[in-house]
mmCIF file of C-alpha atoms and ligand atoms in Angstrom:
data_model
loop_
_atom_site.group_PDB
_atom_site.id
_atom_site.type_symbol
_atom_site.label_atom_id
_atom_site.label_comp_id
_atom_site.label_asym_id
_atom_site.label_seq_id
_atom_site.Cartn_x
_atom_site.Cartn_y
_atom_site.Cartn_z
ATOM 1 C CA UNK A 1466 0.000 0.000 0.000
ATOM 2 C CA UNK A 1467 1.091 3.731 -0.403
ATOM 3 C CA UNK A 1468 1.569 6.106 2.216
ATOM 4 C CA UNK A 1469 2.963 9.372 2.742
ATOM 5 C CA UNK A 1470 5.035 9.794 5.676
ATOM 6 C CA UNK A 1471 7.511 12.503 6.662
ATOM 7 C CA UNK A 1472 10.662 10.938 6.934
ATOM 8 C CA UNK A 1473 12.752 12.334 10.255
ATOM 9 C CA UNK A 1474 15.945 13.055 8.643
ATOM 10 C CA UNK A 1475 14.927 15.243 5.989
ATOM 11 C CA UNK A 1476 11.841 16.878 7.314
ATOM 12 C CA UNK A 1477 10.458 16.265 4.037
ATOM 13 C CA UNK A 1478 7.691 14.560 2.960
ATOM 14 C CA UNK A 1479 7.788 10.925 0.923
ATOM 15 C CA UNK A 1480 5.361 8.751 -0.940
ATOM 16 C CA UNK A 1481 6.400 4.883 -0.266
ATOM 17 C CA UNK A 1482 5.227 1.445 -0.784
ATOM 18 C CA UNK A 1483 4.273 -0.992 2.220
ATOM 19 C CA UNK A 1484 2.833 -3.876 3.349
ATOM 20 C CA UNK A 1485 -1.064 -3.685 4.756
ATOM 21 C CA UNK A 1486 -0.701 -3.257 8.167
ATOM 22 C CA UNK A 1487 -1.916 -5.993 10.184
ATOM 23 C CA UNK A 1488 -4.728 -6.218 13.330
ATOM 24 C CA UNK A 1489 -2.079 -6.723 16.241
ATOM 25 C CA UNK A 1490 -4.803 -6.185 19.139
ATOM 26 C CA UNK A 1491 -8.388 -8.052 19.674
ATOM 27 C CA UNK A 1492 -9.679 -4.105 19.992
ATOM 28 C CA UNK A 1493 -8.368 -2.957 16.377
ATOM 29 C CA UNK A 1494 -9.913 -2.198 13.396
ATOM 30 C CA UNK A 1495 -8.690 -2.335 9.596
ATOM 31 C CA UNK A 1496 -9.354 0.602 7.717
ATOM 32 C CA UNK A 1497 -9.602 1.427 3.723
ATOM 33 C CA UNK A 1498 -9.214 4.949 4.010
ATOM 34 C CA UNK A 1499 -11.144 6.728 1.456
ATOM 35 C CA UNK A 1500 -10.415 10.587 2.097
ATOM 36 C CA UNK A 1501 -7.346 11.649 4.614
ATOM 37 C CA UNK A 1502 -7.650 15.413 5.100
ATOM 38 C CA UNK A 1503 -4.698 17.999 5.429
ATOM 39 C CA UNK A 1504 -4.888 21.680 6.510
ATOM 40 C CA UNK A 1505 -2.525 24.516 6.576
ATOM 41 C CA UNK A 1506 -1.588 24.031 10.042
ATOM 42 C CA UNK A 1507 0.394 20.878 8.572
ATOM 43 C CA UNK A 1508 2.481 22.826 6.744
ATOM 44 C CA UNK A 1509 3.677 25.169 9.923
ATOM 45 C CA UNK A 1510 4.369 21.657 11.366
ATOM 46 C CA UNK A 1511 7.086 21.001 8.468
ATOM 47 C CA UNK A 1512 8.572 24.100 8.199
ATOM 48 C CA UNK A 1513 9.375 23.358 12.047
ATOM 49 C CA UNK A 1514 7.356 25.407 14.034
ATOM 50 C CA UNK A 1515 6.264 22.599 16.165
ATOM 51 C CA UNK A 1516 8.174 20.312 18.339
ATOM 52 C CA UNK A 1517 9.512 17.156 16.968
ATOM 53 C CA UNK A 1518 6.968 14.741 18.313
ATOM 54 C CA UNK A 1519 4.095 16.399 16.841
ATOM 55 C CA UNK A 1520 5.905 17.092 13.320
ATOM 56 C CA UNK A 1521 6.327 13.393 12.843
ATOM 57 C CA UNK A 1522 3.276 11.617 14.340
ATOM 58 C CA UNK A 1523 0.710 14.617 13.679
ATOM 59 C CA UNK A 1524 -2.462 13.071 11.700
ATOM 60 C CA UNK A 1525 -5.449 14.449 10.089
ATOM 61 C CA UNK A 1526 -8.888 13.255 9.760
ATOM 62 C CA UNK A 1527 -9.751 10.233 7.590
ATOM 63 C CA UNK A 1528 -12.445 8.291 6.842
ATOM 64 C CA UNK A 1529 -12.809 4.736 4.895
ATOM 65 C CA UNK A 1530 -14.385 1.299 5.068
ATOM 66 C CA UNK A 1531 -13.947 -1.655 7.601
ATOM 67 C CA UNK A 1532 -11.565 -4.120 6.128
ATOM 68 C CA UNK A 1533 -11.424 -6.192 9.168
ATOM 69 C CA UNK A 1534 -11.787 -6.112 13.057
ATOM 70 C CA UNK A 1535 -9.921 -7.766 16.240
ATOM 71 C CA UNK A 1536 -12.365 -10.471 18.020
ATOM 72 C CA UNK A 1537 -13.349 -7.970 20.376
ATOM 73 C CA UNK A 1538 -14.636 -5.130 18.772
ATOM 74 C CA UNK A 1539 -18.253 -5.001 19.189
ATOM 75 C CA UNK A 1540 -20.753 -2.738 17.262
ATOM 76 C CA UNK A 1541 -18.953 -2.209 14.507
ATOM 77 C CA UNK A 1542 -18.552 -4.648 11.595
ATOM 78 C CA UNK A 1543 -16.809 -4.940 7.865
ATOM 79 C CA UNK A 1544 -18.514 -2.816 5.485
ATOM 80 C CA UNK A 1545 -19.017 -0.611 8.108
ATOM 81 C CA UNK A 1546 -18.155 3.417 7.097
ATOM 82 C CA UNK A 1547 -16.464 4.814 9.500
ATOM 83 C CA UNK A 1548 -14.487 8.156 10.279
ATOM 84 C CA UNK A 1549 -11.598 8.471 12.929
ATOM 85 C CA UNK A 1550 -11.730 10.802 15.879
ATOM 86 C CA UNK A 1551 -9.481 12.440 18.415
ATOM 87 C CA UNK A 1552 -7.342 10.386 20.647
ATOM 88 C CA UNK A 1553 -9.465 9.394 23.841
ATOM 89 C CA UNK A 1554 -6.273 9.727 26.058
ATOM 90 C CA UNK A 1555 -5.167 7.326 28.619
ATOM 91 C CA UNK A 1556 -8.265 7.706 30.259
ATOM 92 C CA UNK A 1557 -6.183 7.669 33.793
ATOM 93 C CA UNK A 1558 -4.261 11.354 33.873
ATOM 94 C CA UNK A 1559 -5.775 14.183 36.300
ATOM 95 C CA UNK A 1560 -6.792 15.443 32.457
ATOM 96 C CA UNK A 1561 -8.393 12.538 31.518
ATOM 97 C CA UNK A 1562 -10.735 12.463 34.125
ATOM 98 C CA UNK A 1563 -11.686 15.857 34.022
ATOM 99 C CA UNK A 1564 -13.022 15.251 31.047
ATOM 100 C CA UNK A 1565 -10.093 17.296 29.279
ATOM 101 C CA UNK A 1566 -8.605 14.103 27.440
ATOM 102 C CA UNK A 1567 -6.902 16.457 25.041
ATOM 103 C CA UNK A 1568 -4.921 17.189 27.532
ATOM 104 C CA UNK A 1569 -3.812 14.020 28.248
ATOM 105 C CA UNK A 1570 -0.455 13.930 30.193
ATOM 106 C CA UNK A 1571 0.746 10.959 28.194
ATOM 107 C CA UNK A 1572 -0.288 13.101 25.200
ATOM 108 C CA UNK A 1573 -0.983 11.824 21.508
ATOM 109 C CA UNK A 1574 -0.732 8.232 20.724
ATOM 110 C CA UNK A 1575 0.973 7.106 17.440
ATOM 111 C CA UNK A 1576 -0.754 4.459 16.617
ATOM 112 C CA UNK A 1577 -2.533 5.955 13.549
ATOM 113 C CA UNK A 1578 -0.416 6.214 10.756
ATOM 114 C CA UNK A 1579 -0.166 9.531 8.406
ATOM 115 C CA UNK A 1580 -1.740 9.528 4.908
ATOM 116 C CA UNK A 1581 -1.764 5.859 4.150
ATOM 117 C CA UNK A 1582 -4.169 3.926 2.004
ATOM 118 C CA UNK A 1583 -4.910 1.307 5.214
ATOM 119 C CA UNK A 1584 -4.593 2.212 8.351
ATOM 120 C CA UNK A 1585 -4.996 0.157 12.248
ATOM 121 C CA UNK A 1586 -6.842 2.183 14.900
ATOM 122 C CA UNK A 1587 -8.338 1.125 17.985
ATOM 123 C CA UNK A 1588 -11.992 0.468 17.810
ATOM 124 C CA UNK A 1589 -12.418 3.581 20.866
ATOM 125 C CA UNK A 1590 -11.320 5.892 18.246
ATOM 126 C CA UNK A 1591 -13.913 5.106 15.159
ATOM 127 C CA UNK A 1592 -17.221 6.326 14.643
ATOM 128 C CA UNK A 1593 -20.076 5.105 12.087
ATOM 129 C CA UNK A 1594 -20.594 7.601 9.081
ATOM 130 C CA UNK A 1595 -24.742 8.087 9.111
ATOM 131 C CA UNK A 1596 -25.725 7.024 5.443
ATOM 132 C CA UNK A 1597 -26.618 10.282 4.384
ATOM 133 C CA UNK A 1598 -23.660 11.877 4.924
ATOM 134 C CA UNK A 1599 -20.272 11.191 2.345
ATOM 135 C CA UNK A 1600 -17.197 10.136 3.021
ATOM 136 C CA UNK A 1601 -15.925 13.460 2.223
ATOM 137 C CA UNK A 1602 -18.013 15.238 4.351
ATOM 138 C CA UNK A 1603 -17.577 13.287 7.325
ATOM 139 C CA UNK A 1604 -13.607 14.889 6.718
ATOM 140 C CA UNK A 1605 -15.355 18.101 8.210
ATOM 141 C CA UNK A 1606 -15.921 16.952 11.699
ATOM 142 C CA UNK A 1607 -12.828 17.114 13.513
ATOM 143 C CA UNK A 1608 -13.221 21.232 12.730
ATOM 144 C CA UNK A 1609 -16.913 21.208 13.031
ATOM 145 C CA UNK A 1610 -16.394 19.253 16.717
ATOM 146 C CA UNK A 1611 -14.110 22.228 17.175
ATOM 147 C CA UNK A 1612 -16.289 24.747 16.930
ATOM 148 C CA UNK A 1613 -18.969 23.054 18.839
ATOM 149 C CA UNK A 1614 -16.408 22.888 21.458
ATOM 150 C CA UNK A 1615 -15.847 26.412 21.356
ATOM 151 C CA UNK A 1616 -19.701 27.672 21.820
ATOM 152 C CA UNK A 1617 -19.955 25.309 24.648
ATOM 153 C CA UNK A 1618 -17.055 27.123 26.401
ATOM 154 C CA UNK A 1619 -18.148 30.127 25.469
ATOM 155 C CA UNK A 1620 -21.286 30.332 26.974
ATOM 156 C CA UNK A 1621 -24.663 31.156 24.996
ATOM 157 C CA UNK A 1622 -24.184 32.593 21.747
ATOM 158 C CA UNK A 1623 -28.434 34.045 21.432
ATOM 159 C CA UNK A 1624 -28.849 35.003 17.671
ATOM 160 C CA UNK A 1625 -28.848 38.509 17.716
ATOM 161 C CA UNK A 1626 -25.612 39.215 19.501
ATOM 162 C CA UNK A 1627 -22.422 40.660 17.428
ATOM 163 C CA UNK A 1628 -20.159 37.965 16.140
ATOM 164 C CA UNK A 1629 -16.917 38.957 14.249
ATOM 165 C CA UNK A 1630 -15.238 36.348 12.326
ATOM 166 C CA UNK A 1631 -11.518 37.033 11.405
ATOM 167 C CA UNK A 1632 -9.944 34.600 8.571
ATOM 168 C CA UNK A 1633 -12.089 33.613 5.857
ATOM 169 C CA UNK A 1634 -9.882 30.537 5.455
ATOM 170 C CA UNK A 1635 -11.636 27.433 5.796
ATOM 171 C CA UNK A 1636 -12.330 27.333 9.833
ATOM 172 C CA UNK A 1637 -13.913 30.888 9.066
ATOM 173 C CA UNK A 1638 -15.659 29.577 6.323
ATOM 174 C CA UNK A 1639 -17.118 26.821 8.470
ATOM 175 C CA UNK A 1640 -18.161 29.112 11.261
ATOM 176 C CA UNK A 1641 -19.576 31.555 8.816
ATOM 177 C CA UNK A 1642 -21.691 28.464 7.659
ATOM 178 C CA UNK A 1643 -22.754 26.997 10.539
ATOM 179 C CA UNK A 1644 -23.784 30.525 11.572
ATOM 180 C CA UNK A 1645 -25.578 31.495 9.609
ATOM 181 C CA UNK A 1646 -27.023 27.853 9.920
ATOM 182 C CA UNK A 1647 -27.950 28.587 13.281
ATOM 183 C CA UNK A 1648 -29.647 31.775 12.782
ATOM 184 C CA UNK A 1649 -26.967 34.622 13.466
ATOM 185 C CA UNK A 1650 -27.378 37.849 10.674
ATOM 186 C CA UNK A 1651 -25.247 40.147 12.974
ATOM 187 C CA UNK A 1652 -21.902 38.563 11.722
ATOM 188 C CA UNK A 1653 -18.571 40.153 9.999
ATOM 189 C CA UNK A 1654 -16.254 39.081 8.485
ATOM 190 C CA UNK A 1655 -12.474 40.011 7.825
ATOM 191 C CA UNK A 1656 -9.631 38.918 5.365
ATOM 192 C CA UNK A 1657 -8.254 40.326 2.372
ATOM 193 C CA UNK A 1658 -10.801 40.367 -0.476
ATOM 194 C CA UNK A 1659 -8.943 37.651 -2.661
ATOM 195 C CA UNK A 1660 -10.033 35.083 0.458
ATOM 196 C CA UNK A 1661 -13.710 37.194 1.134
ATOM 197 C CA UNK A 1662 -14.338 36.323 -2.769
ATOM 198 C CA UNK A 1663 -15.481 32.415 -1.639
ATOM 199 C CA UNK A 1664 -17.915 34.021 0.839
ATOM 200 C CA UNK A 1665 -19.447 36.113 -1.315
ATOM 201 C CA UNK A 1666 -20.488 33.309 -3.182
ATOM 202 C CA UNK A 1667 -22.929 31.865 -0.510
ATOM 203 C CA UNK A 1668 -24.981 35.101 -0.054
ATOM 204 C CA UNK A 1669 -24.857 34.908 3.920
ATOM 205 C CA UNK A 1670 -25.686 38.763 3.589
ATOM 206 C CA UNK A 1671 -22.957 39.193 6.426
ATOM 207 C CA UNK A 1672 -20.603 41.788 6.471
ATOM 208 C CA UNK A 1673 -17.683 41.435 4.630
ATOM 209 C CA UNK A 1674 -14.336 43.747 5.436
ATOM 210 C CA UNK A 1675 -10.390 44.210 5.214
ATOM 211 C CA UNK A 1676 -8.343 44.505 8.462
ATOM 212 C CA UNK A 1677 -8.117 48.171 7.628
ATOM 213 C CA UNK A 1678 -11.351 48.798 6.815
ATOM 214 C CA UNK A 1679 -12.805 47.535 10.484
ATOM 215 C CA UNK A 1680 -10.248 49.526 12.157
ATOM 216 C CA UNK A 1681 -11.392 52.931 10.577
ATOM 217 C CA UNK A 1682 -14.618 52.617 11.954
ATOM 218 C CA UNK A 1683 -15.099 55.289 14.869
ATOM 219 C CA UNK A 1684 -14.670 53.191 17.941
ATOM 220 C CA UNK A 1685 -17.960 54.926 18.786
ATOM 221 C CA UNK A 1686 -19.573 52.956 16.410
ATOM 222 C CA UNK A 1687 -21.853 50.416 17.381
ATOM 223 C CA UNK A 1688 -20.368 48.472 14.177
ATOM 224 C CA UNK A 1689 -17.275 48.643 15.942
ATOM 225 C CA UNK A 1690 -17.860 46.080 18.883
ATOM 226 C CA UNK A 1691 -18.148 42.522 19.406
ATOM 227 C CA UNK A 1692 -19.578 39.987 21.588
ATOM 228 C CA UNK A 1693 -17.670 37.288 20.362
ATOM 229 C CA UNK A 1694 -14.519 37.347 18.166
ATOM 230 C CA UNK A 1695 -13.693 33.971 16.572
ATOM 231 C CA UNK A 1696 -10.205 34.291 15.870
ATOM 232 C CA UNK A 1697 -8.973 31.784 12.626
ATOM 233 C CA UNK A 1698 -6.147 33.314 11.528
ATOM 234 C CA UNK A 1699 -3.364 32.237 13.650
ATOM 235 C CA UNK A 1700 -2.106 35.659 12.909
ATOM 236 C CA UNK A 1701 -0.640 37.724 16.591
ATOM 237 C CA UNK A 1702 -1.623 41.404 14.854
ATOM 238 C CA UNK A 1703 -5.022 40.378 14.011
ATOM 239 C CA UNK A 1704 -5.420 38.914 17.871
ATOM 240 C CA UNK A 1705 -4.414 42.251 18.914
ATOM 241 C CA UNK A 1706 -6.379 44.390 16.825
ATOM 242 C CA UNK A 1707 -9.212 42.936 17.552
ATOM 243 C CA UNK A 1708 -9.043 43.123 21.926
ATOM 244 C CA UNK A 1709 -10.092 46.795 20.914
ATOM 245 C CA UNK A 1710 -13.309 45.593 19.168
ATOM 246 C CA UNK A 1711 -14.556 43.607 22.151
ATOM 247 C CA UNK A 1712 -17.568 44.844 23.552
ATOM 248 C CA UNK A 1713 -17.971 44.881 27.382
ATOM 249 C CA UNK A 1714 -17.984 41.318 28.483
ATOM 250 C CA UNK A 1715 -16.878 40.116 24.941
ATOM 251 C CA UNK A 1716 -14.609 36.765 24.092
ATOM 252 C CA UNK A 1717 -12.221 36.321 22.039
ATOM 253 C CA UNK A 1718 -11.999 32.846 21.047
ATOM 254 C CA UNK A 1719 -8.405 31.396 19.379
ATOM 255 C CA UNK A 1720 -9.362 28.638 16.916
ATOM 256 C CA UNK A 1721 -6.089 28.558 14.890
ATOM 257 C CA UNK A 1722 -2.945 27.351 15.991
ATOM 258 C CA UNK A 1723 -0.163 30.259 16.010
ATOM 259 C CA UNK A 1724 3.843 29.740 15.695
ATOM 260 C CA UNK A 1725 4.693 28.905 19.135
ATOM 261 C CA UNK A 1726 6.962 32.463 19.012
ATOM 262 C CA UNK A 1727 4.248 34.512 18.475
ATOM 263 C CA UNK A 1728 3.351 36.626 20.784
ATOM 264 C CA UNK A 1729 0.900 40.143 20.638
ATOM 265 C CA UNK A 1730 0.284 42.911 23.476
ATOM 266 C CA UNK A 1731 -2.868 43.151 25.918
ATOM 267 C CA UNK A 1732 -3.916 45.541 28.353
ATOM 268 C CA UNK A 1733 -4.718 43.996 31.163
ATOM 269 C CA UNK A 1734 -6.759 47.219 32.625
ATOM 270 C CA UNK A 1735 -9.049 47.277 29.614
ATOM 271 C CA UNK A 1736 -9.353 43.039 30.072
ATOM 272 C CA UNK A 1737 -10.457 43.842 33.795
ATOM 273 C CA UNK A 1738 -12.263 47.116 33.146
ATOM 274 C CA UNK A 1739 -14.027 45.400 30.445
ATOM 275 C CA UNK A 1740 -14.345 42.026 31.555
ATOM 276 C CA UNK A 1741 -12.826 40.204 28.125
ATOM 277 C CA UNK A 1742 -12.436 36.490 28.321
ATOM 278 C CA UNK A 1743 -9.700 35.192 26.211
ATOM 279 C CA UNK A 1744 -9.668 31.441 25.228
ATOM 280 C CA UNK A 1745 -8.542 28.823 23.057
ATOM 281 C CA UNK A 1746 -10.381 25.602 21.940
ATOM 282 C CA UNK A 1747 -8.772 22.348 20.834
ATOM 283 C CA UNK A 1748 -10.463 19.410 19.733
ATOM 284 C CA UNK A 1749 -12.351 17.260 22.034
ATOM 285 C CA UNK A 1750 -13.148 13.558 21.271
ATOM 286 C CA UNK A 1751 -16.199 14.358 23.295
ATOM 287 C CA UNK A 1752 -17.509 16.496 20.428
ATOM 288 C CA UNK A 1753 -16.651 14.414 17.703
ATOM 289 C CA UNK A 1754 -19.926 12.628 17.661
ATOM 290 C CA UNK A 1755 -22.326 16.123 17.707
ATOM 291 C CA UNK A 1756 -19.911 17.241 14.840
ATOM 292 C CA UNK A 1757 -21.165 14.216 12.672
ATOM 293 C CA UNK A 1758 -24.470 15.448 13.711
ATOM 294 C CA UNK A 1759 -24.048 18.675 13.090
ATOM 295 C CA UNK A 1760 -22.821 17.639 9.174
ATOM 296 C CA UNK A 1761 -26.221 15.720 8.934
ATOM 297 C CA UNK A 1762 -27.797 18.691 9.754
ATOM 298 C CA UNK A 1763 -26.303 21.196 7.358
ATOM 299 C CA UNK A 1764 -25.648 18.836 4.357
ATOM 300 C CA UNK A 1765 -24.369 19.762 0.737
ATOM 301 C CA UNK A 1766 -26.409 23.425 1.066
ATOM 302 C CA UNK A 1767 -24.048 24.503 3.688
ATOM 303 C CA UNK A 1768 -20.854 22.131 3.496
ATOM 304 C CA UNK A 1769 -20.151 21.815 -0.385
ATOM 305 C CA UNK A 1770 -16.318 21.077 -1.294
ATOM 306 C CA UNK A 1771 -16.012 23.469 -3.737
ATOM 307 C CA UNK A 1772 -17.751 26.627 -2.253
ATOM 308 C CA UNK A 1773 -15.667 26.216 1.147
ATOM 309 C CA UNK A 1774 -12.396 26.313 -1.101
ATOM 310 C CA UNK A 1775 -11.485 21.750 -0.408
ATOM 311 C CA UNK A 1776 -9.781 20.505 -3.072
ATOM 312 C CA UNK A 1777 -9.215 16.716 -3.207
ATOM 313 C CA UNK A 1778 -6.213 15.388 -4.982
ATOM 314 C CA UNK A 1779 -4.514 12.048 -5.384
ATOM 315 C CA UNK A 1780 -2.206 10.836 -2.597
ATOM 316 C CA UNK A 1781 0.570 11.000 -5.241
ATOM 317 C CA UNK A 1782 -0.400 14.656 -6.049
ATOM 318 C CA UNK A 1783 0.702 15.580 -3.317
ATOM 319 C CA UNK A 1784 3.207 18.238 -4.121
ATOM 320 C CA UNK A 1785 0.915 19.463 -6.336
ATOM 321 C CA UNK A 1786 -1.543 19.592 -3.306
ATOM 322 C CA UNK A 1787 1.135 21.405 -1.058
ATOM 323 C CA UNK A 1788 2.060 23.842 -3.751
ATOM 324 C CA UNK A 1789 -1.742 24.631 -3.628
ATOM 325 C CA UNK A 1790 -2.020 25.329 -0.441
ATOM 326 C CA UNK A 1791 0.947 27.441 -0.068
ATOM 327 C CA UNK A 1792 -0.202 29.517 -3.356
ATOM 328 C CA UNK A 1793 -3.496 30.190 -1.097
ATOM 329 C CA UNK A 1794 -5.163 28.861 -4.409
ATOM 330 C CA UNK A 1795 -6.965 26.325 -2.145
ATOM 331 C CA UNK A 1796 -8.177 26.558 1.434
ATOM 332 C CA UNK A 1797 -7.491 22.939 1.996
ATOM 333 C CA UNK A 1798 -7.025 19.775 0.680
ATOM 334 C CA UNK A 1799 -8.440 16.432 0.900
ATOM 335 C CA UNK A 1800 -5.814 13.176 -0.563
ATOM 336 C CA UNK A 1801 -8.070 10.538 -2.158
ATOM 337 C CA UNK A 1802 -7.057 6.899 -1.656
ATOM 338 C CA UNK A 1803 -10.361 5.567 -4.109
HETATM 339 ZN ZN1 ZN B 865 -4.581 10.947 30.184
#
């Protein structure tokens, strides 16, 4: 089988030929993998701007067919369509059982492989694919679990309050989508108008703006302030930028991973005068299974491929597939193994 690993020496990635990998434990499944996703962040992650461990054992979302279980799987069965979660943690760890297995002290596991055209995972990690929902589709969960994640934490998000979205990279895309989904009109955007072009498209009617545009408004303008800043960008100068357009009591939430040397200014008077929250989500394998929902819920009218900017490519196109994503000319890509 192929896969495409990143071999340790080089940094680089490499397509190469291997056996099937085998069922070593009575709790394993065998996995065709259909669709393996990849996102931007993966490329930070090569160019080194993570620590070793997660540069070589990082994974994406997958999804696929059973092949084959381990005499001790129950509930799930060949045939079955499944998609691949977060790991559940050691289930042991002060993290663990507060519920934060993200945070697992033991951290990830490497038992999934990277992009691979079979792959072993333990049967706690799978989750059935609902028949009207793709295989490609399912790929959105692990950012759609993210974001479900993120409005639990930050409280109750009533339509009607003042949501600004910064990024209109794919995670913006998806939370302009679900959204508007949900019901919320008083939403605004911000990117540079080559990346607000895809939004446009889906006729949210939201508010679409440059950096520099938002930060002309008077900051007596009630089109000025926020309730809830979902921060996609990874970007430290948009993260301070927009502190100033939190209303009182607003949150900013970080949903993209920054360069672990960035770093941007706050004012801790205005964060206590003002009572901002400032927080960060991660994924949570105990969203995973409301993210599947939620994709059930929205379908193609809200999660098409093409309108959110997902290209899929071969697993052997892949430097055509990186070069794409560097060029910006795609907001992410999706390696088929069919
Ligand atoms: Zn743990």
């Amino acid at each position: 089988m192929q896969s495409l690993t990143v071999i340790p020496e080089t940094k680089k990635f490499e397509l190469v030929d291997g056996p099937v990998p085998k069922i070593t434990r009575p709790d394993q499944v065998l996995i065709k993998v259909a669709y393996a996703g990849f996102y931007e962040s993966g490329l930070h992650l090569l160019e080194g701007n993570a620590d070793s461990e997660r540069l070589f054992h990082f994974r994406h979302e997958l999804s696929g067919t059973i092949m084959d279980i381990g005499n001790e799987v129950k509930h799930f069965k060949k045939g079955d369509r499944v998609t691949v979660g977060p790991n559940a943690g050691c289930g042991s760890c002060l993290f663990c059982r507060s519920g934060r297995p993200y945070s697992c002290l033991l951290g990830s596991d490497s038992t999934i492989g990277t992009w691979a055209s079979f792959v072993v995972v333990p049967v706690t990690r799978i989750y059935k694919v609902p028949d009207n929902v793709t295989l490609q589709q399912v790929l959105l969960t692990k950012p759609l679990s993210q974001l479900i994640n993120a409005l639990q934490i930050a409280g109750p998000i009533t339509v009607g309050m003042k949501i600004l979205i910064t990024g209109a990279g794919i995670l913006g895309s998806l939370w302009a989508q679900v959204l508007y989904h949900q019901g919320h009109r008083q939403v605004t955007v911000i990117d540079n108008h080559n990346k607000l072009d895809s939004l446009k498209r889906n006729n949210t009617g939201f508010t679409l703006t440059t950096r520099d545009e938002l930060k002309k408004r008077e900051k007596t303008s009630s089109s000025y302030y926020f309730d809830l800043v979902v921060e996609t960008s990874g970007d430290p100068s948009v993260m301070e930028q927009v502190m100033s357009h939190l209303q009182k009591g607003g949150k900013l939430c970080c949903c993209q991973m920054a360069s672990p040397n960035a770093e941007f200014s706050v004012y801790p008077f205005e964060v206590f005068m003002r009572e901002l929250k400032i927080f960060s989500v991660n994924e949570n394998c105990f969203s995973f299974q409301a993210g599947i929902r939620l994709i059930e819920a929205m379908g193609n009218r809200y999660l098409d491929y093409e309108s959110l900017g997902i290209k899929i490519f071969p697993l052997e196109g892949y430097r055509e597939a990186v070069e794409a994503i560097k060029s910006g000319s795609v907001e992410k890509v999706v390696f088929s193994m069919e």
